[in-house]
Amino acid sequence: MNSIVKLPCDDRSCGWYAALPEPQPARRLVGEQRADHVVIGAGFAGLAAARRLASHLPHARILLVDAQRVGYGASGRNSGFVIDLPHKFALEHPDPLHKQRLLGLNRAAIDQLQTLIGRHGIECQWSHAGKYQGAVGPRGLAYLEHFESLLADLGEPYRLVERSELASVLGTDHYSRAIFTPGCYLMQPAALVRGLGGSLPENVEVLEESPIQRLEKSSSGWVLQGNDGCIRTPSVLLGTSIFTQEFGFLRNRLLPVMTFASWTRPLSDAEMARVGAQADWGLTPADHAGTTVRMTQDRRLIIRNTYRHVPRYGRSVDDATRARIREDHAKAFRARYPQLAEVPFTHTWGGAYAISRNFTNFFGQLDDGVFATACDNGVGAAWGTISGTLLADLVVGASSTQLDDIRAVTGMPSLNPPEPFLGLGVSTRIRWAAWNSRSEL
């Protein structure tokens, strides 16, 4: 028996989700159900897996089960980037083929999402806006120079953007320089996730607000025990990210980290003119511990920084901590936009995700009839989409070059030290990174 110890417990102040209309009432797990396949977790990975299973098996009964509402969890809480380029650690991989495989997988995910958005008319502020990676001072500029060398080695297109040109887009001269890469897309993540959930094939049934408390092996497969019902199935696909360890799999191999964002109300015409900013752009920091800044299509400014080790997920962060984080975001906002100092934040939220010490993603089979993709290492929208899709291919025995590629670039996340050493080490490293990167915050 695998018993869930800690369930999702996200804050109620995610701006992306609050901006959406109220959803239809949830359909919950009640009574005993039987299904050919069950997908747990309705984020990017779970949605993609369920959709692909339905495509392969149009007459199968497929249940997609989530502990919360679709779009409410981590997949609806990111900063709205769908990134094609791997993050810095993956770009430093010594094997050029490894990096090309990652690029190909991420770009296949982008193509897949764009097709679905067009086919189903999903309104999610989808935009081929590209992405800036910005530097403030000498530390950031050194990271930016290193990023430029990695892009040149990879043969990827990019453009250096100096302070004055950058200020005409961002509305702030806070940044010294940036590198613009064209392959990134921007979106409203909660809207995209909800739209994907609402456009699934007919043989996928979505059960929300239905946490699975236990996963038990039986003579005929698996029994998934909820609060008010259970599901019997021979096949379970876990799109549960950090919560995979709560089912007894990949324990002591995933690190639960939460990052936080705040956003403003939509800026007025006068405020936009005051700073001279454009709408619809995104900037990530050259120094990975710095600050991400976004302007949405509806002219909200987003500040994202601050990381926490969250062994109890949302329960690790209390209201007082969120208030301090919000003030840190306000300082970063005022440093960039002193002309907008009176513009308030309306929402501050966090989202938990999984990283691994060796920056390795897991993809594959965990037990008889149990498959998982876990640990996106911070590239969740693209990686979740493609890994969930290919996980379904693996389950049904399909073959493809992409499946070969994802097997080649994934592996087993390394073991973590035991507690309390793990928590002390991760927290210390996060604080040390924030201190070193304070000039970029």
XYZ file of C-alpha atoms in Angstrom:
441
model
C 0.000 0.000 0.000
C 1.210 3.501 -0.838
C -0.395 6.096 1.428
C -0.551 9.752 0.547
C 0.978 11.796 3.337
C 0.757 15.354 1.999
C -1.749 16.613 -0.565
C -1.629 19.809 -2.640
C -2.424 22.892 -0.608
C -2.036 25.888 -2.887
C -2.781 29.438 -1.784
C -6.003 31.103 -2.874
C -4.340 34.177 -4.383
C -3.129 33.106 -7.826
C -3.778 36.046 -10.133
C -3.927 33.931 -13.280
C -6.721 31.761 -11.865
C -8.573 34.692 -10.277
C -8.706 36.431 -13.659
C -10.755 33.563 -15.140
C -14.538 33.258 -14.930
C -15.941 30.843 -12.377
C -15.732 27.265 -13.655
C -18.641 24.888 -13.933
C -19.244 22.779 -10.795
C -16.689 20.027 -10.374
C -17.473 16.429 -11.135
C -15.957 14.391 -8.290
C -14.971 10.781 -7.735
C -17.906 9.039 -6.065
C -18.496 5.334 -5.632
C -16.577 2.553 -7.327
C -15.382 3.287 -10.859
C -13.553 1.169 -13.421
C -11.352 2.530 -16.166
C -8.959 1.218 -18.790
C -6.432 3.932 -17.888
C -6.275 6.518 -15.119
C -4.155 9.649 -15.337
C -3.495 11.381 -12.023
C -2.732 15.098 -12.195
C -4.437 17.488 -14.641
C -1.457 19.738 -15.342
C 0.381 19.969 -18.642
C 1.716 16.406 -18.406
C -1.522 14.766 -17.329
C -3.635 16.621 -19.875
C -1.274 15.684 -22.691
C -1.132 12.055 -21.578
C -4.924 11.746 -21.391
C -5.378 13.363 -24.792
C -2.822 11.099 -26.444
C -4.251 7.952 -24.820
C -7.681 8.895 -26.137
C -6.250 9.344 -29.611
C -4.630 5.897 -29.515
C -7.597 4.210 -27.834
C -10.833 5.963 -28.844
C -13.032 3.257 -27.301
C -11.204 3.065 -23.963
C -12.515 4.677 -20.798
C -9.907 7.121 -19.560
C -10.228 8.990 -16.258
C -8.196 12.127 -15.549
C -8.218 12.819 -11.811
C -6.993 15.914 -9.992
C -6.969 16.841 -6.314
C -7.922 20.445 -7.168
C -9.599 22.266 -10.057
C -8.023 22.151 -13.501
C -5.708 25.169 -13.804
C -5.497 25.748 -10.061
C -2.257 23.852 -9.401
C 1.338 24.343 -10.433
C 0.720 24.317 -14.208
C -1.536 27.364 -13.834
C 0.860 29.204 -11.534
C 3.995 29.737 -13.619
C 5.006 33.008 -15.252
C 3.465 32.159 -18.608
C 6.551 31.243 -20.633
C 6.623 28.262 -23.002
C 10.379 27.973 -23.435
C 12.068 26.189 -26.310
C 15.658 26.605 -25.144
C 16.741 24.398 -22.233
C 17.790 26.213 -19.089
C 21.407 27.021 -18.405
C 22.344 23.707 -16.782
C 21.061 21.683 -19.732
C 22.727 24.055 -22.215
C 26.035 23.294 -20.519
C 25.701 19.573 -21.267
C 28.865 18.383 -23.077
C 26.978 16.374 -25.727
C 25.604 18.563 -28.582
C 23.154 15.809 -29.572
C 21.675 15.828 -26.060
C 20.950 19.544 -26.376
C 19.495 19.182 -29.863
C 17.172 16.454 -28.623
C 15.927 18.702 -25.819
C 15.372 21.543 -28.273
C 13.478 19.281 -30.625
C 11.242 17.967 -27.847
C 10.460 21.429 -26.494
C 9.670 22.754 -29.966
C 7.443 19.786 -30.701
C 5.517 20.685 -27.528
C 5.129 24.286 -28.676
C 3.825 23.154 -32.058
C 1.408 20.791 -30.334
C 0.064 23.497 -28.021
C -0.279 25.996 -30.856
C -2.253 23.488 -32.907
C -4.613 22.732 -30.006
C -5.118 26.415 -29.200
C -6.069 27.119 -32.809
C -8.237 24.026 -33.227
C -10.262 24.595 -30.065
C -10.226 28.403 -29.954
C -8.567 28.518 -26.524
C -8.332 32.131 -25.330
C -5.083 32.262 -23.348
C -3.106 35.291 -24.595
C -0.966 32.970 -26.736
C 1.808 34.965 -28.373
C 5.017 34.268 -30.280
C 6.753 37.104 -28.434
C 10.217 35.621 -27.903
C 12.054 36.180 -24.649
C 14.615 38.581 -23.221
C 17.298 37.414 -20.821
C 18.392 40.501 -18.947
C 21.359 41.659 -16.871
C 21.482 44.534 -14.400
C 25.101 44.758 -13.209
C 28.503 43.083 -13.594
C 27.344 39.756 -12.169
C 24.412 39.539 -14.549
C 26.527 40.661 -17.495
C 29.011 37.861 -16.822
C 26.169 35.316 -16.862
C 24.821 36.906 -20.031
C 28.181 36.591 -21.763
C 28.279 32.917 -20.805
C 24.742 32.450 -22.156
C 25.790 34.066 -25.424
C 28.673 31.622 -25.799
C 26.336 28.669 -25.173
C 23.915 29.918 -27.836
C 26.741 30.442 -30.310
C 28.046 26.909 -29.705
C 24.539 25.557 -30.242
C 24.051 27.579 -33.421
C 20.859 29.164 -32.116
C 19.684 32.607 -33.282
C 19.863 35.473 -30.807
C 20.248 39.226 -30.712
C 22.022 41.480 -28.226
C 19.793 44.326 -27.006
C 21.398 47.323 -25.330
C 19.928 49.471 -22.576
C 18.196 52.164 -24.651
C 16.446 49.740 -27.011
C 15.520 47.503 -24.103
C 14.025 50.448 -22.203
C 11.763 51.266 -25.166
C 10.176 47.809 -24.783
C 10.245 47.302 -21.022
C 9.601 50.878 -19.955
C 12.596 50.836 -17.593
C 16.311 51.527 -17.975
C 17.066 49.217 -15.037
C 18.725 46.631 -17.297
C 22.132 47.146 -18.873
C 21.763 44.593 -21.636
C 19.747 41.593 -22.711
C 19.836 38.747 -25.177
C 16.674 38.244 -27.187
C 15.851 34.722 -28.368
C 12.900 34.325 -30.753
C 11.607 30.824 -29.995
C 9.699 31.423 -26.747
C 5.926 31.812 -26.564
C 3.939 33.628 -23.882
C 0.500 32.743 -22.543
C -1.928 32.911 -19.640
C -1.173 29.565 -17.987
C -4.372 29.003 -16.013
C -6.447 29.869 -19.081
C -4.411 27.536 -21.267
C -4.621 24.644 -18.813
C -8.361 25.100 -18.338
C -8.824 25.331 -22.093
C -6.889 22.123 -22.644
C -8.976 20.419 -19.976
C -12.210 21.595 -21.561
C -11.321 20.327 -25.038
C -10.353 16.731 -24.269
C -11.744 13.893 -26.394
C -15.113 12.465 -25.384
C -13.675 9.278 -23.909
C -11.682 11.251 -21.309
C -13.671 11.966 -18.132
C -12.263 14.607 -15.791
C -12.757 14.216 -12.045
C -11.781 17.318 -10.049
C -11.480 17.985 -6.315
C -10.867 14.243 -5.979
C -7.561 13.632 -4.205
C -6.289 10.078 -4.402
C -5.384 9.104 -0.862
C -3.977 5.638 -1.521
C -2.633 3.660 -4.441
C -2.938 -0.066 -3.779
C -1.867 -3.027 -5.877
C -4.530 -5.672 -6.525
C -4.733 -8.982 -8.342
C -6.141 -7.243 -11.422
C -4.096 -4.047 -11.369
C -4.479 -1.024 -9.097
C -7.058 0.469 -6.779
C -7.020 4.262 -6.392
C -8.730 5.209 -3.177
C -10.334 8.645 -2.838
C -12.360 10.269 -0.107
C -15.741 9.208 -1.458
C -14.930 6.511 -3.954
C -12.326 4.388 -5.651
C -11.154 3.487 -9.151
C -10.019 0.058 -10.329
C -7.708 0.065 -13.309
C -4.838 -1.934 -14.808
C -2.969 1.216 -15.877
C -1.955 4.355 -13.972
C -0.104 7.324 -15.458
C 1.309 9.820 -12.960
C 1.521 13.414 -14.106
C 1.982 14.453 -10.517
C 5.404 16.178 -10.558
C 6.662 16.615 -6.990
C 3.669 14.692 -5.581
C 4.875 11.492 -7.272
C 6.861 10.795 -4.110
C 3.635 10.809 -2.085
C 2.603 7.622 -3.887
C 5.826 5.953 -2.780
C 7.758 6.457 -6.029
C 10.992 8.420 -6.553
C 11.187 9.039 -2.826
C 14.252 10.996 -1.681
C 14.981 11.891 -5.322
C 12.873 15.013 -5.851
C 13.327 18.442 -4.273
C 10.131 20.417 -3.629
C 10.768 24.084 -4.404
C 8.282 26.928 -4.561
C 8.757 30.154 -6.444
C 6.539 33.217 -6.032
C 5.067 35.953 -8.194
C 3.018 39.119 -7.756
C 1.165 41.156 -10.335
C -0.427 44.556 -10.617
C -3.823 45.565 -11.825
C -3.910 46.406 -15.564
C -2.020 49.623 -16.210
C -3.964 52.604 -17.544
C -3.195 54.343 -20.830
C -1.612 57.177 -18.853
C 0.593 54.794 -16.861
C 1.724 52.979 -19.999
C 2.594 56.316 -21.577
C 4.390 57.458 -18.423
C 6.888 54.614 -18.582
C 6.878 54.159 -22.352
C 6.392 50.407 -22.128
C 4.989 47.996 -24.665
C 2.570 45.226 -23.764
C 3.184 41.493 -24.103
C 6.822 40.715 -23.353
C 8.784 38.557 -20.942
C 12.244 38.825 -19.396
C 14.066 36.177 -17.409
C 17.236 36.953 -15.433
C 20.686 36.102 -16.775
C 21.540 35.214 -13.183
C 19.068 32.409 -12.507
C 18.493 33.623 -8.934
C 17.459 37.074 -10.178
C 14.039 38.486 -11.051
C 11.674 37.506 -13.846
C 9.523 40.356 -15.196
C 6.529 40.115 -17.524
C 4.020 42.448 -19.086
C 0.827 40.613 -20.015
C -1.356 41.393 -23.012
C -3.833 43.065 -20.668
C -0.968 45.240 -19.333
C -0.346 43.736 -15.908
C 3.254 43.787 -14.699
C 4.475 40.599 -13.029
C 7.469 40.289 -10.704
C 8.714 36.804 -9.908
C 11.595 35.945 -7.607
C 12.163 34.337 -4.210
C 12.506 30.589 -3.782
C 11.648 28.399 -0.814
C 12.288 24.764 0.027
C 8.773 23.493 0.817
C 8.835 19.953 2.258
C 5.139 20.301 3.144
C 4.349 22.053 -0.160
C 1.811 24.868 0.316
C 1.626 24.224 4.054
C 5.288 25.228 4.338
C 4.369 28.870 3.592
C 2.203 30.897 5.944
C 0.510 34.267 5.463
C 3.330 36.155 7.192
C 5.888 34.649 4.824
C 3.754 35.546 1.802
C 3.470 39.126 3.103
C 7.272 39.395 3.343
C 7.653 37.973 -0.149
C 5.112 40.480 -1.459
C 7.160 43.327 0.027
C 10.312 41.933 -1.594
C 8.454 41.920 -4.894
C 7.360 45.512 -4.276
C 10.999 46.565 -3.778
C 12.001 44.904 -7.046
C 9.041 46.566 -8.761
C 9.854 50.045 -7.430
C 13.523 49.640 -8.426
C 12.424 49.070 -12.011
C 9.356 51.308 -12.158
C 9.654 54.168 -9.660
C 7.138 56.135 -11.772
C 4.564 53.450 -10.935
C 5.289 53.222 -7.201
C 1.632 53.901 -6.403
C 0.382 50.972 -8.536
C -0.569 48.156 -6.154
C -0.138 44.426 -6.444
C -3.487 42.696 -6.497
C -2.280 39.091 -6.089
C 0.766 37.240 -4.763
C 1.031 33.491 -5.226
C 3.381 30.538 -5.141
C 3.685 27.335 -7.105
C 5.514 24.163 -6.110
C 7.572 22.182 -8.581
C 10.202 19.461 -8.578
C 13.898 19.735 -9.294
C 16.597 17.106 -8.937
C 20.134 17.453 -7.681
C 21.563 16.073 -10.930
C 19.069 18.084 -13.067
C 17.694 14.858 -14.525
C 14.057 14.343 -15.514
C 12.366 11.007 -14.898
C 10.363 9.375 -17.676
C 9.219 5.785 -17.834
C 7.787 2.844 -15.911
C 7.837 2.703 -12.126
C 5.967 -0.537 -11.439
C 3.718 -3.011 -13.219
C 1.091 -0.808 -14.842
C 2.447 2.438 -13.351
C 4.162 5.039 -15.526
C 5.321 8.575 -14.750
C 6.921 11.708 -16.010
C 8.301 13.763 -13.141
C 10.702 16.590 -12.425
C 10.570 19.253 -15.133
C 13.463 21.254 -13.590
C 11.700 24.539 -14.316
C 10.579 24.126 -17.957
C 7.146 22.798 -17.108
C 4.821 23.943 -19.909
C 6.849 22.550 -22.795
C 8.358 19.577 -20.986
C 5.096 18.552 -19.356
C 3.305 18.671 -22.694
C 5.779 16.578 -24.652
C 6.640 14.155 -21.854
C 2.961 13.488 -21.110
C 2.284 12.877 -24.791
C 5.181 10.465 -25.155
C 4.350 8.708 -21.887
C 1.024 7.713 -23.428
C 2.923 6.424 -26.481
C 5.097 4.338 -24.175
C 2.061 2.888 -22.400
C 0.382 1.717 -25.615
C 3.619 0.470 -27.193
C 3.892 3.097 -29.941
C 7.328 3.975 -31.282
C 8.793 7.183 -32.666
C 12.010 9.156 -32.952
C 10.693 11.514 -30.278
C 10.181 8.608 -27.890
C 13.758 7.538 -28.548
C 14.903 11.104 -27.901
C 13.115 11.487 -24.572
C 14.471 8.170 -23.367
C 17.972 9.344 -24.305
C 17.780 12.619 -22.340
C 16.040 11.352 -19.186
C 17.171 9.120 -16.363
C 16.973 8.642 -12.626
C 17.137 11.724 -10.391
C 19.927 11.314 -7.862
C 19.292 10.462 -4.231
C 19.012 13.306 -1.753
C 20.735 13.433 1.631
C 18.463 12.503 4.555
C 16.622 15.079 6.617
C 17.414 17.322 8.397
C 20.569 17.701 6.284
C 18.594 18.034 3.043
C 16.399 20.865 4.294
C 19.315 22.705 5.858
C 21.407 22.332 2.731
C 18.721 23.420 0.280
C 17.601 26.376 2.387
C 21.183 27.515 2.893
C 21.917 27.254 -0.809
C 18.800 29.269 -1.702
C 19.717 32.004 0.789
C 23.321 32.061 -0.449
C 22.172 32.351 -4.072
C 19.823 35.219 -3.164
C 22.637 37.019 -1.342
C 25.065 36.619 -4.221
C 22.419 37.710 -6.718
C 21.069 40.651 -4.723
C 22.272 43.154 -7.344
C 20.127 41.338 -9.963
C 16.986 41.154 -7.806
